[in-house]
CSV table of C-alpha atoms in Angstrom, one decimal:
chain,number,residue,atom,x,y,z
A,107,UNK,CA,38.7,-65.2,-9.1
A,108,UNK,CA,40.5,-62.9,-6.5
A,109,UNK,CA,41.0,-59.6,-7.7
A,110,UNK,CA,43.8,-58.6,-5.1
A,111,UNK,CA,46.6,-60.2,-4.3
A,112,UNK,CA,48.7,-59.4,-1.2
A,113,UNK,CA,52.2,-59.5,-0.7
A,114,UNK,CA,53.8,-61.0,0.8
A,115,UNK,CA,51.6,-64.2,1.7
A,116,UNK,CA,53.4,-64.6,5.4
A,117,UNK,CA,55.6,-61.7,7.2
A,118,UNK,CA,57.1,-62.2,10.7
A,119,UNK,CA,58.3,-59.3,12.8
A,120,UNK,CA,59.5,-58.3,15.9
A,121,UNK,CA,57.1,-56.2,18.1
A,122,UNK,CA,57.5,-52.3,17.6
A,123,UNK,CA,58.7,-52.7,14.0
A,124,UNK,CA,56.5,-51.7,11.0
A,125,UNK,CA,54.6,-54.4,9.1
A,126,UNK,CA,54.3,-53.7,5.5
A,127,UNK,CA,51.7,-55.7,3.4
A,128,UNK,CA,51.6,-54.4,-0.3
A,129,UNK,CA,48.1,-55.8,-2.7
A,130,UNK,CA,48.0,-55.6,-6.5
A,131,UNK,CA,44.7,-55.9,-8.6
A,132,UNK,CA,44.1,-55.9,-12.0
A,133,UNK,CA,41.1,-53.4,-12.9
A,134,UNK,CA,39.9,-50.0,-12.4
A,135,UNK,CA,38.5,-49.4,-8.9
A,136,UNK,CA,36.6,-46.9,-7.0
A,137,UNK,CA,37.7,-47.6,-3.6
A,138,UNK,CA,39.9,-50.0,-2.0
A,139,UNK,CA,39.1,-51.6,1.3
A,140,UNK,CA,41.8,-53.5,3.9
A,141,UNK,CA,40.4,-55.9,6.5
A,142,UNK,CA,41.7,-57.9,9.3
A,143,UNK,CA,40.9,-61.3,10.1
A,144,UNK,CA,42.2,-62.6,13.9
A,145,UNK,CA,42.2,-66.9,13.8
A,146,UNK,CA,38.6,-68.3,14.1
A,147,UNK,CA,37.1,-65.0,13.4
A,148,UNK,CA,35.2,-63.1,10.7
A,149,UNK,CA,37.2,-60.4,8.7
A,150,UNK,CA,36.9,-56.9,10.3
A,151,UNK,CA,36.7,-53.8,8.1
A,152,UNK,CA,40.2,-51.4,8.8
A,153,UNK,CA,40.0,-48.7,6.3
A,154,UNK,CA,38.7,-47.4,3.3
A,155,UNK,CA,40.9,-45.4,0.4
A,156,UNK,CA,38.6,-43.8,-2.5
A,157,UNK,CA,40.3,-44.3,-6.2
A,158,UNK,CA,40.9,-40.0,-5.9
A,159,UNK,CA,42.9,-40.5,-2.5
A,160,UNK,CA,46.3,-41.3,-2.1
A,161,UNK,CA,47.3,-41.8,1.7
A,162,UNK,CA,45.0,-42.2,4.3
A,163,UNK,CA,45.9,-42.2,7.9
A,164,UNK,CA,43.8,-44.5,10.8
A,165,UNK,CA,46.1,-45.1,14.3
A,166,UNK,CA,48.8,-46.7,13.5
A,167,UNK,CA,47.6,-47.6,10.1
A,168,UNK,CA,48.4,-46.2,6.9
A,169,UNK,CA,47.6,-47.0,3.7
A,170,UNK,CA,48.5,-46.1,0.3
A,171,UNK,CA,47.1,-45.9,-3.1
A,172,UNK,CA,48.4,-45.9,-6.4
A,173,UNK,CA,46.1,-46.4,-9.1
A,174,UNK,CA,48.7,-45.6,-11.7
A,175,UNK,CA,50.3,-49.3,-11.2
A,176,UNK,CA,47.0,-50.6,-9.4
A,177,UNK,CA,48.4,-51.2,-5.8
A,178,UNK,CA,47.8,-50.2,-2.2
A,179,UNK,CA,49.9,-50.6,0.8
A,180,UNK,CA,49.5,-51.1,4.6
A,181,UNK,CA,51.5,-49.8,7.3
A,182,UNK,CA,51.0,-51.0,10.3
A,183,UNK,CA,53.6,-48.7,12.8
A,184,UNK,CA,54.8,-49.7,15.9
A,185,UNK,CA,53.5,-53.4,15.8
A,186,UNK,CA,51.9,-54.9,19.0
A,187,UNK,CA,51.4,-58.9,19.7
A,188,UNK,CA,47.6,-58.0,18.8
A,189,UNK,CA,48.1,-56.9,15.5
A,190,UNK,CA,48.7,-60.7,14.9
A,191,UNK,CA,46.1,-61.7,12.3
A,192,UNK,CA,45.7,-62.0,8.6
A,193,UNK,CA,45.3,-58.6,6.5
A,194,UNK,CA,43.0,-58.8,3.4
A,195,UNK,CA,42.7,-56.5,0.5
A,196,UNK,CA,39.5,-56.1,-1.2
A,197,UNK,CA,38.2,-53.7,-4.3
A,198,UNK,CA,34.9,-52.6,-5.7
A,199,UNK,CA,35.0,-52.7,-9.2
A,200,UNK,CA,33.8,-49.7,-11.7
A,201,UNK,CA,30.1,-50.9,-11.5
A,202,UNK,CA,27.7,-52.8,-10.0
A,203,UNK,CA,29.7,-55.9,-7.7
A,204,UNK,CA,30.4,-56.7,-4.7
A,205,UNK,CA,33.8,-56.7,-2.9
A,206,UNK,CA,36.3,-59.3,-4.3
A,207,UNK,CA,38.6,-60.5,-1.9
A,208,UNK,CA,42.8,-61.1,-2.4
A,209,UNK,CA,44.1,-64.2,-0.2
A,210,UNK,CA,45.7,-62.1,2.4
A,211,UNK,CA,49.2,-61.9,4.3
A,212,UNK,CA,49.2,-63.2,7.7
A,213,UNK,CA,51.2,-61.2,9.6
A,214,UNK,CA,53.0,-62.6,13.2
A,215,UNK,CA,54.3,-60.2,15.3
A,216,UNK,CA,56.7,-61.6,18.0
A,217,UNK,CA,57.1,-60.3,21.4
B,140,UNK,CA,24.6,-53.9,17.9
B,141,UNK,CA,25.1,-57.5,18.4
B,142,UNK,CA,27.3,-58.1,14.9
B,143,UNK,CA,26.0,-60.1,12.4
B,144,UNK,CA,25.4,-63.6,14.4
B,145,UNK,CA,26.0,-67.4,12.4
B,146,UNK,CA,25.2,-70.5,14.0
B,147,UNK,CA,26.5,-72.9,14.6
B,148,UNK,CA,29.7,-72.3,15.1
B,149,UNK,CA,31.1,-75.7,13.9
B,150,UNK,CA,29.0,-78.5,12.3
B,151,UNK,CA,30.7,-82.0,11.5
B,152,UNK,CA,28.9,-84.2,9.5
B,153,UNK,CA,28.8,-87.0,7.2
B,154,UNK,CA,29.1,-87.0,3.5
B,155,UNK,CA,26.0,-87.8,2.1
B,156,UNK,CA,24.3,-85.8,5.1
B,157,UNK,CA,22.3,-82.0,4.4
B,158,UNK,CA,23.5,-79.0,6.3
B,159,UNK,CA,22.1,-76.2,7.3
B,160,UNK,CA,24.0,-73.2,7.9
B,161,UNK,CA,22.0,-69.6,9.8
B,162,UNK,CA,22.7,-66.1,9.8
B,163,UNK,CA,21.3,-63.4,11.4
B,164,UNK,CA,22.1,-60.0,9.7
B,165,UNK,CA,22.8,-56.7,11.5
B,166,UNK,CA,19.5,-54.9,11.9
B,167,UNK,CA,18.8,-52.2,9.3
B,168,UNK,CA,21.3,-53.8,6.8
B,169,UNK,CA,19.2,-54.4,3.2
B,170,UNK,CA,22.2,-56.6,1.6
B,171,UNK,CA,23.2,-60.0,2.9
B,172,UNK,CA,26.5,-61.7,1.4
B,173,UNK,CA,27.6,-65.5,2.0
B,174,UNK,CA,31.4,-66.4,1.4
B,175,UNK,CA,33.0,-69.4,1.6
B,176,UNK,CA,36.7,-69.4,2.7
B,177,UNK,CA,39.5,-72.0,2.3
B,178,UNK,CA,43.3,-72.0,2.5
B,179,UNK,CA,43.2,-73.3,-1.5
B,180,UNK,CA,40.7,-70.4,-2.7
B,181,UNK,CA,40.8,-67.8,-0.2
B,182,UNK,CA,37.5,-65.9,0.5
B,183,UNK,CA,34.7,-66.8,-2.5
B,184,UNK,CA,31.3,-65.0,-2.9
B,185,UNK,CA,29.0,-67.4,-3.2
B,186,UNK,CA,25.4,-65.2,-3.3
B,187,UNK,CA,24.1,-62.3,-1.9
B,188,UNK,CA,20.7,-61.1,-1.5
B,189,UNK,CA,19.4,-57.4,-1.3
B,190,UNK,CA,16.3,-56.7,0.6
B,191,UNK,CA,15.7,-60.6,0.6
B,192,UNK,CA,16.2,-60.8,-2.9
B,193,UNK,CA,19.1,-63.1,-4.6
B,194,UNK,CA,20.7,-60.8,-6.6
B,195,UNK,CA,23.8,-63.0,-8.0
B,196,UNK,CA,24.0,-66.9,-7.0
B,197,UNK,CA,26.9,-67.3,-9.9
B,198,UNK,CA,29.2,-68.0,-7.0
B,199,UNK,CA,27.4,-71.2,-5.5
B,200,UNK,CA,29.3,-74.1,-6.7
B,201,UNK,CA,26.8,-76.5,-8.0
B,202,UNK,CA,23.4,-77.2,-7.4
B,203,UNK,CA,23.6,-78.8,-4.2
B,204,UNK,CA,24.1,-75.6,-3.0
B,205,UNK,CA,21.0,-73.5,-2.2
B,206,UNK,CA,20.5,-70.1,0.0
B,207,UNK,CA,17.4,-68.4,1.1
B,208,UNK,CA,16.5,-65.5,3.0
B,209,UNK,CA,13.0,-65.3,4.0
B,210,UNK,CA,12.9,-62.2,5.6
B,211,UNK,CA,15.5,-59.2,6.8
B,212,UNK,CA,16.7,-61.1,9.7
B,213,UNK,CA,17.3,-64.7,8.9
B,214,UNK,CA,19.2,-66.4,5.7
B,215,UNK,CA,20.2,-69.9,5.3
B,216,UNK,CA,22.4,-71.7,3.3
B,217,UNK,CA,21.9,-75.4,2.9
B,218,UNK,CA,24.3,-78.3,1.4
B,219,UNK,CA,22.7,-81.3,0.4
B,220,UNK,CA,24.0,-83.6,-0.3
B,221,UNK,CA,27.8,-82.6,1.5
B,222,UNK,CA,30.8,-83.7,0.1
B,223,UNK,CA,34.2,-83.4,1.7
B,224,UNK,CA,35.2,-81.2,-0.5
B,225,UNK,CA,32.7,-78.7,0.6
B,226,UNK,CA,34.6,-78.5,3.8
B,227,UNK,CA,35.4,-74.8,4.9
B,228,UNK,CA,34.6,-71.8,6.8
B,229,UNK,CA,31.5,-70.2,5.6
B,230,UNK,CA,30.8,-66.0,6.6
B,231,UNK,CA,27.5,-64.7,6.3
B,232,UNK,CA,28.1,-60.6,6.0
B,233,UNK,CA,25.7,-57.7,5.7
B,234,UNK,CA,26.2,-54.1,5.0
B,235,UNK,CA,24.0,-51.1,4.8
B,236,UNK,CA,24.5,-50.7,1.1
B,237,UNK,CA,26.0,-51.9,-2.3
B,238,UNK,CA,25.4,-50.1,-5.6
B,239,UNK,CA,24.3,-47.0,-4.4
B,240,UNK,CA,27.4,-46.4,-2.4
B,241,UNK,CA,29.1,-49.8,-3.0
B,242,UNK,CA,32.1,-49.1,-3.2
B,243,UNK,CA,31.7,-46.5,0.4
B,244,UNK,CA,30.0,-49.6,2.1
B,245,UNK,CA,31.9,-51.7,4.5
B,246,UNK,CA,31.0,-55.4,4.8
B,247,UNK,CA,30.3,-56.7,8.6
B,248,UNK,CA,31.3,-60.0,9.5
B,249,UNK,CA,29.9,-62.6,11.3
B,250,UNK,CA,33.0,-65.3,13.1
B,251,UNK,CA,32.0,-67.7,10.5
B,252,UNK,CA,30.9,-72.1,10.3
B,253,UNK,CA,33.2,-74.4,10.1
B,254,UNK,CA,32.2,-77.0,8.2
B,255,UNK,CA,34.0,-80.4,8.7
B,256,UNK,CA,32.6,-83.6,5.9
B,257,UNK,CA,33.7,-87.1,6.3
């Protein structure tokens, strides 16, 4: 079973806006990892916050971490066309397992 | 660094038929993961390997499933029979490390089968 989930499932902006995309999971972490996927493609790794970080800064990407109410965020600033994709959440559990996946948001930015 | 390559990149088949789906990890990388992705599940582990090892298989579905990995730069995964509900996209990905730094370890990719049973 997922371990993230992402919210929302499907967000549509205009280019230049921010894009938001929130994930919630349900167990202690050690790090928390966002991906992108562009259509027909394999999911690309975008960042990486430790359970001891709270913001972390990439481009235009920012993401948040709260392990108080077990969420992270993703900011995506300024929005292009190509930012179009779907964005996944994914944790590493306290211990020895691989990365469990959420169901992702697909994000559509309109130009 | 040619990425982590699958082939093929769509397979349509028959139910009843076996598949075979390859993966060719990135060089150097000791772990091997194979997901299966659909709209209804999202992205499932199925079994990864470390240096050519199965490790956890508690993913694969049922026993028509099977994976190997014969050496560090080939895995395969093979249905057999298919069924139509075994239609997806499958992702082979590899990464450097898991439990020693697992959680500092990003996954790599390959673009994925799509798997199509009639």
């Amino acid at each position: 079973s997922q371990q993230g989930e992402e919210d929302p499932q499907a967000l549509s902006i205009q280019e230049g806006e921010n894009a938001t995309m929130n994930c919630s999971y349900k167990t202690s972490i050690n790090n928390l990892q966002w991906y992108r996927q562009n259509s027909g493609r394999g999911l690309v790794h975008l960042i990486l916050i430790r359970s001891n970080e709270r913001e972390k800064h990439s481009g235009r990407l920012r993401v948040t971490l709260d392990t108080s109410k077990k969420s992270s965020s993703l900011l995506i600033t300024a929005s292009r066309a190509a930012d179009t994709a779907s964005y996944f959440c994914a944790t590493a559990y306290s211990g020895n397992t691989p990365l469990v996946f959420g169901k992702g948001t697909r994000l559509s930015v309109i130009a | 660094d040619a990425g982590v390559i699958q082939s093929p990149r769509h397979e349509v088949t028959e139910m009843g038929q076996e598949v075979t789906l390859r993966c060719k990890p990135i060089s150097g990388h000791d772990y091997l993961f194979w997901y299966r992705q659909t709209m209804m599940r999202g992205l499932e582990l199925l079994i990864y390997f470390n240096n050519n090892v199965p490790i956890d298989d508690s993913g694969m579905p049922e026993d028509r499933f099977s994976a190997k990995m014969p050496n560090a730069s080939f895995s395969t995964l093979k249905i057999q029979p298919s069924e139509p509900r075994d239609s997806a996209v499958y992702f082979c990905a590899s990464s450097t490390a898991v439990y020693l730094s697992l959680y500092n370890s990003p996954l790599h990719f390959g673009n994925g089968t799509r798997l199509t049973v009639t």
